[in-house]
Short mmCIF file of C-alpha atoms and ligand atoms in Angstrom, two decimals:
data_model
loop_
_atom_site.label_atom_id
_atom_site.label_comp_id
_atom_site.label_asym_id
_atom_site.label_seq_id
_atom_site.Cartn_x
_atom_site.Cartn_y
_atom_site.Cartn_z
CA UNK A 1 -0.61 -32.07 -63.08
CA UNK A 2 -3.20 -30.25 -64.52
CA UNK A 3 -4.41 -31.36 -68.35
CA UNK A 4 -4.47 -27.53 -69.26
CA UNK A 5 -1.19 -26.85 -67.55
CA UNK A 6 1.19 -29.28 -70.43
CA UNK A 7 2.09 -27.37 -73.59
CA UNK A 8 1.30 -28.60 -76.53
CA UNK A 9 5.04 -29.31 -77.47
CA UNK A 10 7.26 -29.93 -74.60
CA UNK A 11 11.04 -28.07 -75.15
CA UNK A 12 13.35 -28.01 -72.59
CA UNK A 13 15.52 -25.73 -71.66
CA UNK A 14 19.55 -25.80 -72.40
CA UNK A 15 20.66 -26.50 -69.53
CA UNK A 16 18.13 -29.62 -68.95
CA UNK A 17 19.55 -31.39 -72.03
CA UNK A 18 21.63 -34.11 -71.42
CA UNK A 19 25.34 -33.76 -70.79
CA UNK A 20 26.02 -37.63 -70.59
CA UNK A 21 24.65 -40.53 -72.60
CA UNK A 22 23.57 -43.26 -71.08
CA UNK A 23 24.34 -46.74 -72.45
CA UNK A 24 21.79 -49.32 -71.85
CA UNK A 25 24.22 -52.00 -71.36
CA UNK A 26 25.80 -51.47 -68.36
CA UNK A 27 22.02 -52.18 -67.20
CA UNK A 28 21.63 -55.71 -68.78
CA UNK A 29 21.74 -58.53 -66.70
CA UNK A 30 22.58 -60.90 -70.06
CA UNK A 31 24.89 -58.41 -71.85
CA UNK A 32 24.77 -58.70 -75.67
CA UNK A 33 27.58 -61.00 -77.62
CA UNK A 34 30.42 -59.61 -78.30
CA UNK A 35 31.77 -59.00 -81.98
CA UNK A 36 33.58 -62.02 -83.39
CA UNK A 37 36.23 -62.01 -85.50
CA UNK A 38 35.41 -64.05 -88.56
CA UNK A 39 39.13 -65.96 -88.93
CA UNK A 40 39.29 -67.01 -85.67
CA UNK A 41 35.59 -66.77 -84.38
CA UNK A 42 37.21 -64.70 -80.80
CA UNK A 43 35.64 -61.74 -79.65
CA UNK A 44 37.41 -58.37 -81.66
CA UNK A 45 39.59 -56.86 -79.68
CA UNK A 46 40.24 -53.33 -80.08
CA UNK A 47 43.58 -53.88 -82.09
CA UNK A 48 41.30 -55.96 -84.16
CA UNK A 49 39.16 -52.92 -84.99
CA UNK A 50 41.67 -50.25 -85.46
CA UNK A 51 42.28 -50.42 -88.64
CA UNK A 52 38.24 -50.10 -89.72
CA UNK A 53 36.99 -47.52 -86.49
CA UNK A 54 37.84 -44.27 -84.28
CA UNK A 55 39.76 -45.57 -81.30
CA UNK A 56 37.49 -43.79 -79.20
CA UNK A 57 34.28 -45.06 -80.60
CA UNK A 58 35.84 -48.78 -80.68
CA UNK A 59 35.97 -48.03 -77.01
CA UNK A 60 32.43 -46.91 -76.56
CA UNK A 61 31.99 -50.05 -78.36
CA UNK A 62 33.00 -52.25 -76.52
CA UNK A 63 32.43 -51.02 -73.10
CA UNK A 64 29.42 -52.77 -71.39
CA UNK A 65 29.59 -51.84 -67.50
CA UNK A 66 29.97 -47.76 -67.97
CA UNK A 67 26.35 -46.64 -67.50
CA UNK A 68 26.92 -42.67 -68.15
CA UNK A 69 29.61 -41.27 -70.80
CA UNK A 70 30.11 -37.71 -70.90
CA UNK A 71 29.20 -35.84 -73.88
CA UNK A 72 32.09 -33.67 -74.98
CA UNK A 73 31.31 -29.93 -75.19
CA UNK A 74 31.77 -29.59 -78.57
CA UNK A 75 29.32 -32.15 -79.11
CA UNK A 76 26.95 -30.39 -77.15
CA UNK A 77 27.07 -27.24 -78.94
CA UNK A 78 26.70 -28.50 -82.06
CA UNK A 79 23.13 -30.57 -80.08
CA UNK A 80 21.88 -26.84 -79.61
CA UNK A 81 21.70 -26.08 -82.89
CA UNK A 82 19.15 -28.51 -83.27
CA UNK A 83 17.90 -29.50 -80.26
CA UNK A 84 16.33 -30.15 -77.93
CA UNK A 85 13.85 -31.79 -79.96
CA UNK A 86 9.90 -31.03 -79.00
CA UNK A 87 7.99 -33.60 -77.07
CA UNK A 88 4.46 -33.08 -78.83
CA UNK A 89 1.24 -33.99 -77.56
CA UNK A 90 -0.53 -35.24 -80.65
CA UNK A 91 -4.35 -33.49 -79.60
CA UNK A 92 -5.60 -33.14 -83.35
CA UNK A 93 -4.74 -36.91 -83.92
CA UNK A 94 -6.28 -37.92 -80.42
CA UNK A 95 -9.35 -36.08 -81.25
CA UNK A 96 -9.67 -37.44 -85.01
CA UNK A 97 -9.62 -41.49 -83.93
CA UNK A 98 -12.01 -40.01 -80.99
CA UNK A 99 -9.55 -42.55 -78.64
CA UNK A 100 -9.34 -41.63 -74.71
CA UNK A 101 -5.65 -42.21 -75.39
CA UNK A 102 -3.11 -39.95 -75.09
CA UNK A 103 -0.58 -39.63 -77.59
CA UNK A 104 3.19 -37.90 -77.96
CA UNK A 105 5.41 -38.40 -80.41
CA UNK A 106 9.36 -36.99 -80.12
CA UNK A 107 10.18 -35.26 -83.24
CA UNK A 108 13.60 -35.71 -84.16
CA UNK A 109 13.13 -34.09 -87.71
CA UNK A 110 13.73 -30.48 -87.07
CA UNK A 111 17.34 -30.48 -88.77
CA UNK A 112 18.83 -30.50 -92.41
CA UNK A 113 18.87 -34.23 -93.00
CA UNK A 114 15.38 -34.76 -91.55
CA UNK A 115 16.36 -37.45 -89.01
CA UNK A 116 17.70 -38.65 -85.97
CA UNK A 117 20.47 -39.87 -87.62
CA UNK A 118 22.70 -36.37 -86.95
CA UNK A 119 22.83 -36.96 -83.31
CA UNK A 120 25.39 -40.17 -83.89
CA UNK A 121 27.30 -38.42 -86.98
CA UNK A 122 28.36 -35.62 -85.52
CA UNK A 123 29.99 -37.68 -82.39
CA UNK A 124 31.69 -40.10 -84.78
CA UNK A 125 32.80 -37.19 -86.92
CA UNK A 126 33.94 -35.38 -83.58
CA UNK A 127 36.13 -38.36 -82.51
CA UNK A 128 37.47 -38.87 -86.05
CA UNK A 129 38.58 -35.37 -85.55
CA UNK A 130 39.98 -35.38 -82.46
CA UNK A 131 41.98 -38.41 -83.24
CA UNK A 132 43.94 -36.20 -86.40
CA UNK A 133 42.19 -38.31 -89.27
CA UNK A 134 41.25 -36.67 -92.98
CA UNK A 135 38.07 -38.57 -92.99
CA UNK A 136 35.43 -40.68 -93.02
CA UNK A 137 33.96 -42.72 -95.58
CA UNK A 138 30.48 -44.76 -95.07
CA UNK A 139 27.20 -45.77 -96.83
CA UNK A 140 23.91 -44.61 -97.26
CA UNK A 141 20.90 -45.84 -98.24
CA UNK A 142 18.05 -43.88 -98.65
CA UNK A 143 20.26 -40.97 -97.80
CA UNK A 144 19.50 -40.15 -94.22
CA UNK A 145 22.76 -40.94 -92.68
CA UNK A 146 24.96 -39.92 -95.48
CA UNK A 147 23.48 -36.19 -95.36
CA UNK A 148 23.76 -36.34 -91.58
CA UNK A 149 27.59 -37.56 -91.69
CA UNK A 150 28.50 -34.98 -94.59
CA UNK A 151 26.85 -32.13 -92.03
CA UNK A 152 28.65 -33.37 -89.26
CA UNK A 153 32.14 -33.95 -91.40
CA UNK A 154 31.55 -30.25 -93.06
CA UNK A 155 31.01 -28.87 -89.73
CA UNK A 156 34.33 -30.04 -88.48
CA UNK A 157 36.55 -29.74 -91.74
CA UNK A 158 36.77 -33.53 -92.55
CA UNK A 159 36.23 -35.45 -95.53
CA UNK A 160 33.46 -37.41 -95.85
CA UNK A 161 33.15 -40.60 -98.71
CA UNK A 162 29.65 -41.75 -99.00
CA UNK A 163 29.04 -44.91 -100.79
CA UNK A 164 25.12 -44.74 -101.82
CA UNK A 165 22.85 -47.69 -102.57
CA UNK A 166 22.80 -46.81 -106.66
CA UNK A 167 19.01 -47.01 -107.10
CA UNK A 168 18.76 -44.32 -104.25
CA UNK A 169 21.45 -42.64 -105.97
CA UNK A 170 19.39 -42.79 -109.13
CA UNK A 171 15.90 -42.04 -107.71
CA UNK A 172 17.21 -39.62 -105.01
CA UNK A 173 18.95 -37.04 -107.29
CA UNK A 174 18.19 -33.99 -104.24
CA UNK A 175 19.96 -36.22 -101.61
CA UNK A 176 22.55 -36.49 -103.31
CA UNK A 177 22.85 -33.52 -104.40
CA UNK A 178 22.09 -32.13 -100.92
CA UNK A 179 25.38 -34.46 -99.58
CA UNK A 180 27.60 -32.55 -102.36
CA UNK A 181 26.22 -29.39 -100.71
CA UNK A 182 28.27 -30.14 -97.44
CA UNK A 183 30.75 -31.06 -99.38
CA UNK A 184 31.09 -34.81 -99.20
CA UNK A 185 31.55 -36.95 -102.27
CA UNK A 186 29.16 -39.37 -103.20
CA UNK A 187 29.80 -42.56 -105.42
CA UNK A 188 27.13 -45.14 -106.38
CA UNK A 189 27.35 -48.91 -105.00
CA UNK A 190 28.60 -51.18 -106.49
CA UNK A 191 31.22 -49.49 -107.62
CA UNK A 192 34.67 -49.94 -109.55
CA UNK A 193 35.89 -48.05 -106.77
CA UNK A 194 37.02 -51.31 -104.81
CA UNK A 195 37.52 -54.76 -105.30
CA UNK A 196 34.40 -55.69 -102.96
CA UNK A 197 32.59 -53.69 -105.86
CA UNK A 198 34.16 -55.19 -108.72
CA UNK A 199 33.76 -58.51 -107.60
CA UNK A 200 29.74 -58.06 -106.96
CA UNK A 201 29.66 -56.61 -110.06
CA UNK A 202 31.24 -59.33 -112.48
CA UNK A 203 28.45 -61.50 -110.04
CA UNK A 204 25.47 -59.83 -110.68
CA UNK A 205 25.82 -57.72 -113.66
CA UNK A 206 22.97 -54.52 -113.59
CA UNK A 207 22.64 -54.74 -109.46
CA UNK A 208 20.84 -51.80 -108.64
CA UNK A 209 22.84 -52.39 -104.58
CA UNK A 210 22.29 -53.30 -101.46
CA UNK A 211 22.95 -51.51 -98.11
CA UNK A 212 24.92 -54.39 -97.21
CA UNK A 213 27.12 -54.25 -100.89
CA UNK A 214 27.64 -50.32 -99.66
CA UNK A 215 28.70 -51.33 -96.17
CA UNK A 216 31.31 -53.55 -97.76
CA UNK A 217 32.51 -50.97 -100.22
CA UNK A 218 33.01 -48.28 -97.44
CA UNK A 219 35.01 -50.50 -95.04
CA UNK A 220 37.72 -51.23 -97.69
CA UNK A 221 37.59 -47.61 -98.92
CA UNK A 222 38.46 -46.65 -95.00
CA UNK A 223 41.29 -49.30 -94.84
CA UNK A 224 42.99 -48.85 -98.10
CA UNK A 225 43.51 -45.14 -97.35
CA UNK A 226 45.74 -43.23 -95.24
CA UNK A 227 44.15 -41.38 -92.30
CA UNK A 228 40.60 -42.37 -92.88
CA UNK A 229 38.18 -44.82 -90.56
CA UNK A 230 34.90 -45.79 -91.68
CA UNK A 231 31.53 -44.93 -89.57
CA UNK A 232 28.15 -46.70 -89.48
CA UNK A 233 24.63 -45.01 -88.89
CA UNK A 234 23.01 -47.93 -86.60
CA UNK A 235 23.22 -51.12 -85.47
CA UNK A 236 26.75 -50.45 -83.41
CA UNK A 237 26.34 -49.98 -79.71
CA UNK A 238 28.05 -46.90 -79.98
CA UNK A 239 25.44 -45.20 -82.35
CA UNK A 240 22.28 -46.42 -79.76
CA UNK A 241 24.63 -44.71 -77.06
CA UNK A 242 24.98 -41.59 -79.03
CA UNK A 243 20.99 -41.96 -79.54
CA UNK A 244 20.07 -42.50 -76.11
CA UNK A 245 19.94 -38.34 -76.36
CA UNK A 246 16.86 -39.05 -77.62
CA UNK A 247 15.09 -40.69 -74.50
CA UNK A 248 16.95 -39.08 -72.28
CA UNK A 249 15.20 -35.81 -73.33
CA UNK A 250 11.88 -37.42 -73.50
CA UNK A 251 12.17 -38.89 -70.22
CA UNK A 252 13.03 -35.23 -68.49
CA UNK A 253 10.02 -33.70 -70.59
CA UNK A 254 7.75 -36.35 -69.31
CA UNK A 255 9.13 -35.89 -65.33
CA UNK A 256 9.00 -32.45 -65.66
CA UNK A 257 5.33 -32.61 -65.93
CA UNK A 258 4.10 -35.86 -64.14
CA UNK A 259 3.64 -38.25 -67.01
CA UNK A 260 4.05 -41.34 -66.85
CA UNK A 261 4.04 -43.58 -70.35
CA UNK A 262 1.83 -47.01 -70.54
CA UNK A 263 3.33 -48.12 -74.51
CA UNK A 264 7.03 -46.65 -75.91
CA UNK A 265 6.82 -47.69 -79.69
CA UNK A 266 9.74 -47.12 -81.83
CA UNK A 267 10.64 -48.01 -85.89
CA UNK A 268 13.51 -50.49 -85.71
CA UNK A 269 15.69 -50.56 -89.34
CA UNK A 270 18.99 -51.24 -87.17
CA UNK A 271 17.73 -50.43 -84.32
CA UNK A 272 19.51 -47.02 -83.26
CA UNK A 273 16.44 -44.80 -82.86
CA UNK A 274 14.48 -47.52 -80.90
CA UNK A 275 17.32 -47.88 -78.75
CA UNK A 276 18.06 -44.33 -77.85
CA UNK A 277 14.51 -43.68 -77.21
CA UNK A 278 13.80 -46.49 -74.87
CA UNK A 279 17.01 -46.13 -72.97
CA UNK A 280 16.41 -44.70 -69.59
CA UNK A 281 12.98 -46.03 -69.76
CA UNK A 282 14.84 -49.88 -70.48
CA UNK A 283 16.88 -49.01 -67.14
CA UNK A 284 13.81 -48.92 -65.13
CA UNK A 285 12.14 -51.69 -66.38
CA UNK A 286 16.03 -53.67 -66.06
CA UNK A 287 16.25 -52.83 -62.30
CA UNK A 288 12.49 -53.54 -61.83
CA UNK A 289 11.07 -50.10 -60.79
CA UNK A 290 8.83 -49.38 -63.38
CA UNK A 291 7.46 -51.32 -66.26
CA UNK A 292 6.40 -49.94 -69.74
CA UNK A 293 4.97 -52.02 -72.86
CA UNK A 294 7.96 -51.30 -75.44
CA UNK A 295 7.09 -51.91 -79.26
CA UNK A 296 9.39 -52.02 -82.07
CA UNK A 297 7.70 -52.21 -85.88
CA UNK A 298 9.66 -53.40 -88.61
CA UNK A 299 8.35 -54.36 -92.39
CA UNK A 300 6.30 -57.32 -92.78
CA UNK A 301 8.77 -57.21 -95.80
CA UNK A 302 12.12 -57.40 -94.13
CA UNK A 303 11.03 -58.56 -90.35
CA UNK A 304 14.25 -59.45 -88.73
CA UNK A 305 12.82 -59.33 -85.25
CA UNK A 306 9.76 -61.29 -86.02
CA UNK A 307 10.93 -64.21 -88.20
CA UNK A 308 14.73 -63.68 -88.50
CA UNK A 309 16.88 -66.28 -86.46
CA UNK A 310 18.97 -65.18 -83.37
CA UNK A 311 22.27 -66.28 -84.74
CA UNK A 312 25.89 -64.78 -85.47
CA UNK A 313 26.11 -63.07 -88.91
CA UNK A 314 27.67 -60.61 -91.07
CA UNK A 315 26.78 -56.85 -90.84
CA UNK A 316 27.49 -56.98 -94.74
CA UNK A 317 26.56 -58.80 -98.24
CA UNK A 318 30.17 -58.76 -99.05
CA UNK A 319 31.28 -60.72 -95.60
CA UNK A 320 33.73 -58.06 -94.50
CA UNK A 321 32.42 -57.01 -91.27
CA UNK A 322 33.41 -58.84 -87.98
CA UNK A 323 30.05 -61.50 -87.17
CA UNK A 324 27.43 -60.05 -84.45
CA UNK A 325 25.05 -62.01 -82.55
CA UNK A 326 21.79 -60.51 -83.58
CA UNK A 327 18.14 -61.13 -85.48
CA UNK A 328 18.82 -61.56 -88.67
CA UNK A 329 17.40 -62.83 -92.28
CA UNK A 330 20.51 -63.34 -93.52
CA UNK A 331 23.04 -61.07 -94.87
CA UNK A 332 22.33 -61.83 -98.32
CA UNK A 333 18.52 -60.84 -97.83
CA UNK A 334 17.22 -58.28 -100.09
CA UNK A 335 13.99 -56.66 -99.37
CA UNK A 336 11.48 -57.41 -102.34
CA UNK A 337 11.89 -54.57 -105.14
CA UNK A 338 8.59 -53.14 -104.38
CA UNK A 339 9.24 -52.63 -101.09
CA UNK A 340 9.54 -48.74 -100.51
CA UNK A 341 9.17 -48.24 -96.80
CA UNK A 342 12.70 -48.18 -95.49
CA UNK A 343 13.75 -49.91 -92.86
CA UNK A 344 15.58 -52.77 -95.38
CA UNK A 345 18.24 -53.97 -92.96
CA UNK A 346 18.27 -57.61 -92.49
CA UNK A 347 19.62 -57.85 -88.98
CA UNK A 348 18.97 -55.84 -85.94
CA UNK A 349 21.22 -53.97 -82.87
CA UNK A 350 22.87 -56.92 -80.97
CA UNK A 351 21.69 -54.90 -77.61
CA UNK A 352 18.12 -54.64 -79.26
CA UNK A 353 18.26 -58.45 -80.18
CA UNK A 354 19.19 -59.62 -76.84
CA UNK A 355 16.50 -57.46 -74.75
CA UNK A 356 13.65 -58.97 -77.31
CA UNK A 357 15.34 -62.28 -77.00
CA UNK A 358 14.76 -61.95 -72.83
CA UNK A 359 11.32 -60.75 -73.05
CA UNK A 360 12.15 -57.40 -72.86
CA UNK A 361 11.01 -55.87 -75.50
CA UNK A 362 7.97 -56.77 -78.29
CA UNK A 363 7.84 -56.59 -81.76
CA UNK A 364 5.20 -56.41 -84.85
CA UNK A 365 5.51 -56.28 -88.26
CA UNK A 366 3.34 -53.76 -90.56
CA UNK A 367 2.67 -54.32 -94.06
CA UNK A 368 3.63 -51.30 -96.10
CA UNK A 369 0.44 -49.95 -97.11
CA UNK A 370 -0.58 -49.89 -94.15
CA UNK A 371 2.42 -47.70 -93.23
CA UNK A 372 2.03 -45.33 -95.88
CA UNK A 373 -2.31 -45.03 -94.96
CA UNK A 374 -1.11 -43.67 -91.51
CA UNK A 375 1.40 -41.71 -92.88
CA UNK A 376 -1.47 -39.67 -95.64
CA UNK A 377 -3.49 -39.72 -92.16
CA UNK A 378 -0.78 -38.32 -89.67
CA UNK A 379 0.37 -35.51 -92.28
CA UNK A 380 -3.05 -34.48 -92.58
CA UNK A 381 -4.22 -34.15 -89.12
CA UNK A 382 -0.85 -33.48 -87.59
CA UNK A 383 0.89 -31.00 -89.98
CA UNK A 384 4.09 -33.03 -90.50
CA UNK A 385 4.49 -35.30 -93.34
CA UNK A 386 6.30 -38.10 -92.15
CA UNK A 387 9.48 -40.20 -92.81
CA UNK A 388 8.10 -43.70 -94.04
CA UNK A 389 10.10 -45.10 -91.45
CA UNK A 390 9.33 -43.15 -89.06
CA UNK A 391 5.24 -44.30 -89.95
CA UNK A 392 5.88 -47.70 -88.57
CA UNK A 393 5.54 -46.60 -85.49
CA UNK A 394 2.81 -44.10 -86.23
CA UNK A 395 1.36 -47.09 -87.32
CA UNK A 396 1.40 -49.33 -84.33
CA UNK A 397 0.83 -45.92 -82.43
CA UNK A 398 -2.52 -45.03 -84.28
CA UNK A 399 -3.61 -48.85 -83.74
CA UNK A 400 -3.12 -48.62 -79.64
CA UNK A 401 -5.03 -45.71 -79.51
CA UNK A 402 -7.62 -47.18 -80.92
CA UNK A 403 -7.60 -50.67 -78.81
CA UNK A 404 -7.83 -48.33 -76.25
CA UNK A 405 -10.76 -46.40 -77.70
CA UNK A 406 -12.59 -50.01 -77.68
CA UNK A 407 -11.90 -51.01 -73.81
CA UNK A 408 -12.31 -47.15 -72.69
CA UNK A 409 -8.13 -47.14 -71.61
CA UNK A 410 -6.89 -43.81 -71.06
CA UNK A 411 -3.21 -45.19 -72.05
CA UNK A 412 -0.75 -42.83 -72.21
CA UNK A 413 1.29 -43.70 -75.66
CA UNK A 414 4.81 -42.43 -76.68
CA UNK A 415 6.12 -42.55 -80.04
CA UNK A 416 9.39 -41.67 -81.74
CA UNK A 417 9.20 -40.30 -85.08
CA UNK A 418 12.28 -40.35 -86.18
CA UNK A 419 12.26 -38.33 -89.27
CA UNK A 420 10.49 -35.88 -92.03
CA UNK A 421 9.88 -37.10 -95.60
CA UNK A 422 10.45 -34.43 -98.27
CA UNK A 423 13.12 -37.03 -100.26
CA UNK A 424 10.79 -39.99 -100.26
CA UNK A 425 7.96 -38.39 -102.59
CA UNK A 426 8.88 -41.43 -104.90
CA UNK A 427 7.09 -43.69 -102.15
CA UNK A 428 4.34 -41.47 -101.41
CA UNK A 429 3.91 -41.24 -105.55
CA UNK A 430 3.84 -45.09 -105.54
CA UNK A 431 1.17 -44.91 -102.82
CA UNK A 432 -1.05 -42.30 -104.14
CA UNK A 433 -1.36 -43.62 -107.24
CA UNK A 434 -1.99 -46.77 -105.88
CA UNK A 435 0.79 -48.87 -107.31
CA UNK A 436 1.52 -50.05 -103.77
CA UNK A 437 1.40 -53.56 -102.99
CA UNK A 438 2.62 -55.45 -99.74
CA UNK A 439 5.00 -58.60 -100.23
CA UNK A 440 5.82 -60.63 -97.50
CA UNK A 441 8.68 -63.39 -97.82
CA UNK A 442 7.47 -66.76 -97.56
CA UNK A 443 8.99 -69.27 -94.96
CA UNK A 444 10.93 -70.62 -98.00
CA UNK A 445 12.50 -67.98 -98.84
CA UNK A 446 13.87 -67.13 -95.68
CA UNK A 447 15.10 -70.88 -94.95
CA UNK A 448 17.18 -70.37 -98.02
CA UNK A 449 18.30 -67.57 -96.70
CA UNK A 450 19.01 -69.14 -92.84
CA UNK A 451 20.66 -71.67 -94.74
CA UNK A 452 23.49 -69.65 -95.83
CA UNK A 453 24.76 -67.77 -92.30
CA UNK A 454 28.15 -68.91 -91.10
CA UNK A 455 28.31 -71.86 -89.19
CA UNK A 456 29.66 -70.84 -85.47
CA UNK A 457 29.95 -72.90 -82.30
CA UNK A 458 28.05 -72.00 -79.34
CA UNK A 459 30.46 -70.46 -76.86
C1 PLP B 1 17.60 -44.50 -90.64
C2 PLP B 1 16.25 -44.16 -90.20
C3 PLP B 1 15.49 -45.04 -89.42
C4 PLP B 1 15.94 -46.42 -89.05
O1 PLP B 1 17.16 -46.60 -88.45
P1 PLP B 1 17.34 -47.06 -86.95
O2 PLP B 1 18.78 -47.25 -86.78
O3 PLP B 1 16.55 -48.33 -86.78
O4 PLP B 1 16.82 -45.99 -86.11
C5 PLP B 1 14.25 -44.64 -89.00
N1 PLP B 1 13.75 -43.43 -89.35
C6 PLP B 1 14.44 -42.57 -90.11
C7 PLP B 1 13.81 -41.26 -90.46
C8 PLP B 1 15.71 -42.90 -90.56
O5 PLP B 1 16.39 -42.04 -91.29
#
């Protein structure tokens, strides 16, 4: 098709969004591992998981052969509000690194909470519904999913707990206060709340928190009240189903008008983004008709894919969560304090960890500077100041166009960024001042940390 002929940002129309997702398992040859219960070490069931999850999601969970799952209705409306989300051709950026490459990047920050992260919370907050519960409770970390859940749970009438990482709480004042806003109630982690909090509190006395202490704090919250489940942003196979909105929509943009993508490079925290936006483009490359270079960037300072061991662990500091096979650093990893990028999970989606583990799928890790340089760089060429996480991938993005510029490539590059960053102005502070520095974990570090996942027998 002709150059002049593509807009400059790609919408589709309604009735071309997706009306099922599409859940990359079914395609895998080498399905992921399943959950294991920690007791017993056998795979959850779903009586197992009742007690902590949505029946329905549990099942979306745990099914690996259904390719396509219909997207309720009222799921879909609630989609239009927001979406579809633009395919844009980055031009301005092309032109300023002078690279014969040609860049898009899907922008999923066009809603109230700034990320991608809406598209899973209002599904789990639908299904919560359906299924007659009061609420939800869950965690947050730098505030992305917690504002997306308390949307999605305000929406729908349902009460939404959000346990959030207490230095965010402290630092991030607005998010919270934007949470409160839809209504949901917001306690810092740890907490005296539970007995997972207590108990990490008498241990480490002034803890500022951990994603993983907030995860633990939820999941007893949810199954010490009546009528409540808890819900998690990423990592689950049902969130990268309830994702795969994202490439789905990016792959019909792209059809529509003849392109065909060379690299697909995605930020991977849990994984849920990445996931959804490599999707149906994963399918093709699973059967063998196409194949695509697909990227995931993670922190130099918490790189689960690119040192972390592929091993059973806990989703969780506290060791409540069942054990998933994944890439991991350890559930008692903590990001270095310095470290302001996002991203701080330490393990990765178990269907993420298996496609990298078969070849699938390639990963780097960016030092945080050099995030936060392409971040200045992409607001200032491109208009939109971006989500730090979201500049991984700008990153990695900005640094393919420019191999290409060297070997004269015309690559076609597509790039997911994810979110906006209004609430991270901390970060950019830290950066513009330059108070940034990078910190990388040495090898000891992380053995120490190896040394302490649970022991499990190879199946
Ligand atoms: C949460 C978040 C991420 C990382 O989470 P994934 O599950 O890996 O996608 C990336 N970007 C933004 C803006 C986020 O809010």
């Amino acid at each position: 098709m002709n150059e002049q002929t593509i807009p400059y940002k790609i919408y589709l129309e309604e009735d071309e969004m997706p009306k099922y997702w599409y859940n990359l398992r079914a395609d895998m040859k080498n399905k992921p591992a399943p959950l294991l219960n920690p007791a017993t070490l056998k795979p959850m069931t779903f009586e197992d998981l009742q007690p902590v999850f949505c029946d329905e999601l549990i099942e979306q969970e745990l099914d690996d052969t259904t390719p396509y799952i219909e997207i309720p209705k009222e799921i879909r409306d609630f989609y239009k509000m927001y979406r579809p989300a633009p395919l844009v051709r980055a031009y301005n950026l092309e032109r300023k690194l002078g690279t014969p490459a040609k860049i898009y990047y899907k922008f999923e920050g066009n809603n109230t909470s700034g990320s991608h992260k809406l598209n899973s919370a209002i599904a789990q907050a639908y299904y919560a519904k359906k299924q007659g519960l009061k609420g939800v409770t869950t965690e947050t970390g730098a505030g992305q999913w917690g504002t997306a859940l308390s949307m999605a749970c305000a929406y729908l009438g349902l009460d939404c707990q959000v346990y959030m990482v207490k230095v965010s709480y402290e630092q991030k004042p607005f998010r919270r206060e934007v949470m409160r806003t839809y209504g949901a109630n917001v306690t810092p982690s740890p907490s005296l709340t539970t007995e997972v909090g207590k108990e990490i509190l008498r241990k480490h006395p002034g803890t500022t928190g951990s994603l993983g202490c907030a995860i633990s704090e939820a999941v007893e919250a949810a199954t010490k009240q009546e009528g409540y489940r808890y819900v998690l942003g990423s990592v689950l196979n049902q969130v990268l189903l309830h994702q795969s909105v994202i490439g789905l929509e990016t792959k019909t943009a792209l059809d529509k008008y003849g392109i065909e993508p060379d690299i697909i490079i995605g930020c991977a925290g849990g994984g849920s983004n990445l996931g959804g936006l490599i999707g149906p483009f994963m399918r093709e490359k699973l059967r063998g008709e196409k194949d695509y270079r697909i990227i995931a960037v993670e922190p130099a300072s918490c790189p689960s894919l690119t040192r972390g061991k592929y091993a059973y662990d806990f989703c969780d500091t506290g060791m409540v969560t069942p054990l998933q096979k994944m890439y991991t650093l350890g559930s008692n990893f903590i990001p270095s304090a310095n470290h302001a990028g996002g991203l701080r999970y330490h393990g990765m989606s178990s269907t993420l960890s298996q496609l990298y583990d078969d070849g699938y799928l390639e990963a780097v890790s960016v030092e945080q500077t050099g995030v936060f340089e392409a971040a200045k760089f992409f607001a200032q060429i491109e208009g939109t100041l971006p989500a730090p996480e979201s500049s991984h991938a700008i990153r990695v993005a900005i640094d393919e166009a420019l191999k290409c510029k060297e070997t004269g490539e015309e690559k076609t590059i597509v790039f997911g960024l994810t979110g906006t960053g209004y609430f991270d102005m901390v970060a950019y502070e830290k950066f513009n001042n330059g108070e940034m520095s990078d910190y990388i974990p040495t090898d000891e570090e992380l053995e120490a940390s190896f040394a302490q996942l649970p022991v499990v027998p190879e199946a």
